Tab-separated table of C-alpha atoms in Angstrom:
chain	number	residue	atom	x	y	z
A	1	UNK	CA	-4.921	1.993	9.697
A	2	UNK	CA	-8.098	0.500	7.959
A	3	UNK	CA	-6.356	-3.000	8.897
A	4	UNK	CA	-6.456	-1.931	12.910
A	5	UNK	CA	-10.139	-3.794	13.973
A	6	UNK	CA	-8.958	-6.822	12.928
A	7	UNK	CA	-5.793	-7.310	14.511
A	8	UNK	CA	-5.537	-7.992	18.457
A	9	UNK	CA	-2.667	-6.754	20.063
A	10	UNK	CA	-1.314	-10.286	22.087
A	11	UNK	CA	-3.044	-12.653	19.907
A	12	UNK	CA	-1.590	-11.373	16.457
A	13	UNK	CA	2.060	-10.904	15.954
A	14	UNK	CA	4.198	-9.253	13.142
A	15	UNK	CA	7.154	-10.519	11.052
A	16	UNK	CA	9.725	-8.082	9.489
A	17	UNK	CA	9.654	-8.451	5.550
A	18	UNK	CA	10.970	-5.681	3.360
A	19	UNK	CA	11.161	-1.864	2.985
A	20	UNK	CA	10.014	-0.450	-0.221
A	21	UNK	CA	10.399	2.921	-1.646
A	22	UNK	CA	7.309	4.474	-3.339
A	23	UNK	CA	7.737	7.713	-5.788
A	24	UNK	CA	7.234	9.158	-8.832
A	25	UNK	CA	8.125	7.219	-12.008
A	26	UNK	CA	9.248	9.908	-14.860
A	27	UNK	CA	10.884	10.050	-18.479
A	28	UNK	CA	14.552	9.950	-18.134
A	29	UNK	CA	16.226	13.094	-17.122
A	30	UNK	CA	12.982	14.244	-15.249
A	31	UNK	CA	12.722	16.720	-18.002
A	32	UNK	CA	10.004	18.669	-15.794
A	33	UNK	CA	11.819	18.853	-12.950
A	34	UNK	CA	9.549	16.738	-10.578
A	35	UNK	CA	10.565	16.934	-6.908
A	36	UNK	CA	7.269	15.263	-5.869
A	37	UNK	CA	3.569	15.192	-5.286
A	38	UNK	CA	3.469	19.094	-4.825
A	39	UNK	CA	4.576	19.757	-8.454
A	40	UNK	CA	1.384	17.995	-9.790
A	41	UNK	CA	-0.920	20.413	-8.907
A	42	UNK	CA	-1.476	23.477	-11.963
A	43	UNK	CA	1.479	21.995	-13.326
A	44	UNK	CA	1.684	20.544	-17.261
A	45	UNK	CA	2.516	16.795	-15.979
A	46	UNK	CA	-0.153	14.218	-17.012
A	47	UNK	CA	-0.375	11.893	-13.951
A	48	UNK	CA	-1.550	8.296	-14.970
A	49	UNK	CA	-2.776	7.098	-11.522
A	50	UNK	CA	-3.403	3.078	-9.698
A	51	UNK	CA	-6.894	1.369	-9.799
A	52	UNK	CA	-9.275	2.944	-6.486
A	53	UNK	CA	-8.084	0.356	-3.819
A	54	UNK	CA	-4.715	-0.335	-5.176
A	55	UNK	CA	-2.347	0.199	-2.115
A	56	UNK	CA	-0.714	2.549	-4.287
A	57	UNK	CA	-3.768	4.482	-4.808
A	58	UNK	CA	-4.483	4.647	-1.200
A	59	UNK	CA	-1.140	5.725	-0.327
A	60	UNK	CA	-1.338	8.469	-3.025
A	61	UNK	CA	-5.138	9.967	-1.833
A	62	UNK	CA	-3.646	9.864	1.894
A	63	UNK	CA	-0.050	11.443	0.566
A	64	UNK	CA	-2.506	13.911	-0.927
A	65	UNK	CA	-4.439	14.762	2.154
A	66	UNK	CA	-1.529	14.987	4.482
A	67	UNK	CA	-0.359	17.485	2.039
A	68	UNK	CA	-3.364	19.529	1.606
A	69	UNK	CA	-3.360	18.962	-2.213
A	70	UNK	CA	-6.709	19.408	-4.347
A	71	UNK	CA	-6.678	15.737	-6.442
A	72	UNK	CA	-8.784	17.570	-9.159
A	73	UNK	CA	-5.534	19.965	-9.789
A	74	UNK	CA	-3.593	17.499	-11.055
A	75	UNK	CA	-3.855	17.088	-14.348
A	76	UNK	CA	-5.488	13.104	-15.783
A	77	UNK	CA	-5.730	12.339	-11.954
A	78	UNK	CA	-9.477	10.634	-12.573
A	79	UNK	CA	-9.153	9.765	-16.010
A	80	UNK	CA	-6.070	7.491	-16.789
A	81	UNK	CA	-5.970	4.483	-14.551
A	82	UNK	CA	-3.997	1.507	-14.687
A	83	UNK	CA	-4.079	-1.649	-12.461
A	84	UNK	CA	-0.213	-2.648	-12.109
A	85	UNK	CA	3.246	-0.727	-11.222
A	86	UNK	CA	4.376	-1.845	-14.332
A	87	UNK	CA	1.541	-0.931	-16.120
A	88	UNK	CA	1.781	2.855	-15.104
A	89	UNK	CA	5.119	2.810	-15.994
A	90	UNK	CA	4.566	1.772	-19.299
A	91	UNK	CA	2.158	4.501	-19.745
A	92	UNK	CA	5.093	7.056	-18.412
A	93	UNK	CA	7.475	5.390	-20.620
A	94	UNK	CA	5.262	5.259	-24.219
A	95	UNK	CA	4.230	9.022	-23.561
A	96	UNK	CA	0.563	8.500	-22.377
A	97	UNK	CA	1.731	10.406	-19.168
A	98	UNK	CA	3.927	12.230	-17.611
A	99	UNK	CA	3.988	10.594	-14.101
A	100	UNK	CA	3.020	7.930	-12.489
A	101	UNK	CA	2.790	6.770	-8.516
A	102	UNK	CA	5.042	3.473	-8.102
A	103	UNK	CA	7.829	1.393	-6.959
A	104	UNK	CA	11.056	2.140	-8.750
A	105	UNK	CA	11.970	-1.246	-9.703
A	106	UNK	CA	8.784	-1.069	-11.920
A	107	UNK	CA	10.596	2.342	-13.343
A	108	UNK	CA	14.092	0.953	-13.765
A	109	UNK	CA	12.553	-2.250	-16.221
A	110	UNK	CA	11.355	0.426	-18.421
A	111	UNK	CA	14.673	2.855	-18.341
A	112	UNK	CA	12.398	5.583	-16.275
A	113	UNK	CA	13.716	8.151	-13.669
A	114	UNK	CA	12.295	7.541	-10.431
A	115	UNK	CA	11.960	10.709	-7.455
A	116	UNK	CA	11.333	8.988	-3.804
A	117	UNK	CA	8.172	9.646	-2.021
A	118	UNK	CA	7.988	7.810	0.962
A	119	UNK	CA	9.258	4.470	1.948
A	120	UNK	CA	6.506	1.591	3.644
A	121	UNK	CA	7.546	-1.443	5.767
A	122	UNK	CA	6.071	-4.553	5.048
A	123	UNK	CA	4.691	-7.210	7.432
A	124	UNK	CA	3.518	-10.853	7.675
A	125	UNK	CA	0.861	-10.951	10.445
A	126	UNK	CA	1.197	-14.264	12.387
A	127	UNK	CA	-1.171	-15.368	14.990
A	128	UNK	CA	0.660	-15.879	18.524
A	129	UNK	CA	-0.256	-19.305	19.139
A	130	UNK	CA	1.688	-19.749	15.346
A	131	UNK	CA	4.966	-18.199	16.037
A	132	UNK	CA	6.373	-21.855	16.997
A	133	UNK	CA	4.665	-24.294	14.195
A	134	UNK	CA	7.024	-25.578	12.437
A	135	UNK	CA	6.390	-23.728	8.895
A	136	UNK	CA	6.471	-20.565	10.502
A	137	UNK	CA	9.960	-21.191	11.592
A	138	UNK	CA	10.821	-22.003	8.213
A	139	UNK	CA	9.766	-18.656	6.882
A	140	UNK	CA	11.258	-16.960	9.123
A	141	UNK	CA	14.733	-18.784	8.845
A	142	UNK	CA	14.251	-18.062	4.962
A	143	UNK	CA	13.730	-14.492	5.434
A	144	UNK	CA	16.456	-13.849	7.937
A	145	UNK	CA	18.685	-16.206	5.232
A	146	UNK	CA	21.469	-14.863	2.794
A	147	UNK	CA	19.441	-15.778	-0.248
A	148	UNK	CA	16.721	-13.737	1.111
A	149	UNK	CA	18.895	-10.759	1.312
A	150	UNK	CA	20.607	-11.308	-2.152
A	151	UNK	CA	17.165	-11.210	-3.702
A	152	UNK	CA	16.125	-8.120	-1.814
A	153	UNK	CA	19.392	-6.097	-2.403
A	154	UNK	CA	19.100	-7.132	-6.334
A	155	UNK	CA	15.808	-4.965	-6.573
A	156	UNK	CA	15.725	-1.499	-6.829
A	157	UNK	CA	14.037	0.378	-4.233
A	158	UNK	CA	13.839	-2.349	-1.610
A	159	UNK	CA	16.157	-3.179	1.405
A	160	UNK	CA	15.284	-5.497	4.039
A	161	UNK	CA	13.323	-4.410	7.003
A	162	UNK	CA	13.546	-6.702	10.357
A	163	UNK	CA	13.719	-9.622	7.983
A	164	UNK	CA	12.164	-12.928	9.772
A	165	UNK	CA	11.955	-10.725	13.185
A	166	UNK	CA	8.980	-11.029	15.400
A	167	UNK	CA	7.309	-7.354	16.188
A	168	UNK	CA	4.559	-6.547	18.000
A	169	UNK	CA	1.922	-4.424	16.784
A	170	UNK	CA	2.534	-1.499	18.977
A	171	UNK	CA	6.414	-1.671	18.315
A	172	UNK	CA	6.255	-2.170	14.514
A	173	UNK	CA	3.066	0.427	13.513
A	174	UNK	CA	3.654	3.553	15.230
A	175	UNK	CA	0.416	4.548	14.683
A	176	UNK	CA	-1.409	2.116	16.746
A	177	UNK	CA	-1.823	3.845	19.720
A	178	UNK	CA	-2.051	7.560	18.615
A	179	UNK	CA	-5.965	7.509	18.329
A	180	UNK	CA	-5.709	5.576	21.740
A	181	UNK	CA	-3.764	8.065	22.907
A	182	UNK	CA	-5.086	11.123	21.547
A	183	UNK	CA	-8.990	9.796	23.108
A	184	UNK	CA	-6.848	9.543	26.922
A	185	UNK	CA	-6.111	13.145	26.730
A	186	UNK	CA	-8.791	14.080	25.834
A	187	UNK	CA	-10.896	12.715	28.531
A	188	UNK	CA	-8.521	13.786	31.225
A	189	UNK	CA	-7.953	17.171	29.493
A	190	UNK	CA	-8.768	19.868	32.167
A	191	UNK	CA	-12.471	21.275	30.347
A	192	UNK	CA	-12.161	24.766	28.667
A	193	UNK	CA	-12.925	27.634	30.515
A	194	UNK	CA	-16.283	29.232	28.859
């Protein structure tokens, strides 16, 4: 949502990309048993964790908040850091941790387990006015294209996602509206009897 003041419903326009699974990356045969975030916290699993403003690292403080979970309870949460999928993975994978936030492709190149978090949609924004230039067509021809969809389906954890479709912001983030919303009712809410 951090993205919502600069893009203008109308004069910016979305176009489908991919769908990517995010999870946990974990030795093979998940020998503790990880079902997700929740069994970081108290537990014995080291968690190597992204770079502060990775999207990954975003995703993982917000997972965290949505789930009422205490960062500082899981075990290495401040201390080991990397900067790439594949570089957490190869902390998972050498022993340096026991976990590690990523995609699962990253966890499949280095023969890890992988437990689904959440899955995120990704989007090219496109001015309007754009939609019709010539190299926008292109692109979207090329993502709506069979070689497009070979090279998604041949990576674990993605599928495509309105490939080469134009969304609007409304239609494609259901979020947009709900602090919109949420700020209506509460003006015309009837006030609280004191």
């Amino acid at each position: 949502q951090g993205l919502k003041p600069l893009l203008k419903p109308g004069r910016h326009k979305l176009i489908g990309c991919t769908r990517r699974t995010q999870g946990l990356m974990v030795a093979k045969g998940n020998p503790l048993k990880l079902t997700g975030l929740a069994d970081l916290v108290d537990g014995a699993a080291r968690f190597v964790n992204r770079q502060e403003g990775s999207g990954t690292r975003l995703l993982t403080d917000h997972l965290l908040v949505q789930l009422k979970l205490n960062p500082a309870r899981i075990a290495l949460y401040h201390q080991t850091v990397e900067d790439s999928h594949m570089a957490v993975a190869a902390a998972v994978a050498s022993g340096v941790g026991d976990a590690g936030m990523g995609i699962e492709a990253a966890a499949r190149s280095f023969g890890l387990d992988f437990v689904p978090v959440m899955t995120e949609d990704y989007f090219l924004v496109c001015l309007k006015d754009a939609l019709e230039h010539p190299a926008v067509l292109k692109l979207r021809d090329a993502l709506q294209g069979p070689e497009w969809a070979t090279t998604v389906a041949e990576l674990p954890g993605y599928t495509l996602s309105h490939s080469g479709e134009v969304l609007s912001l409304t239609r494609a983030l259901p979020w947009w509206n709900f602090r919109d919303r949420k700020a209506r009712e509460a003006a015309t809410a009837e006030p609280a009897a004191e």
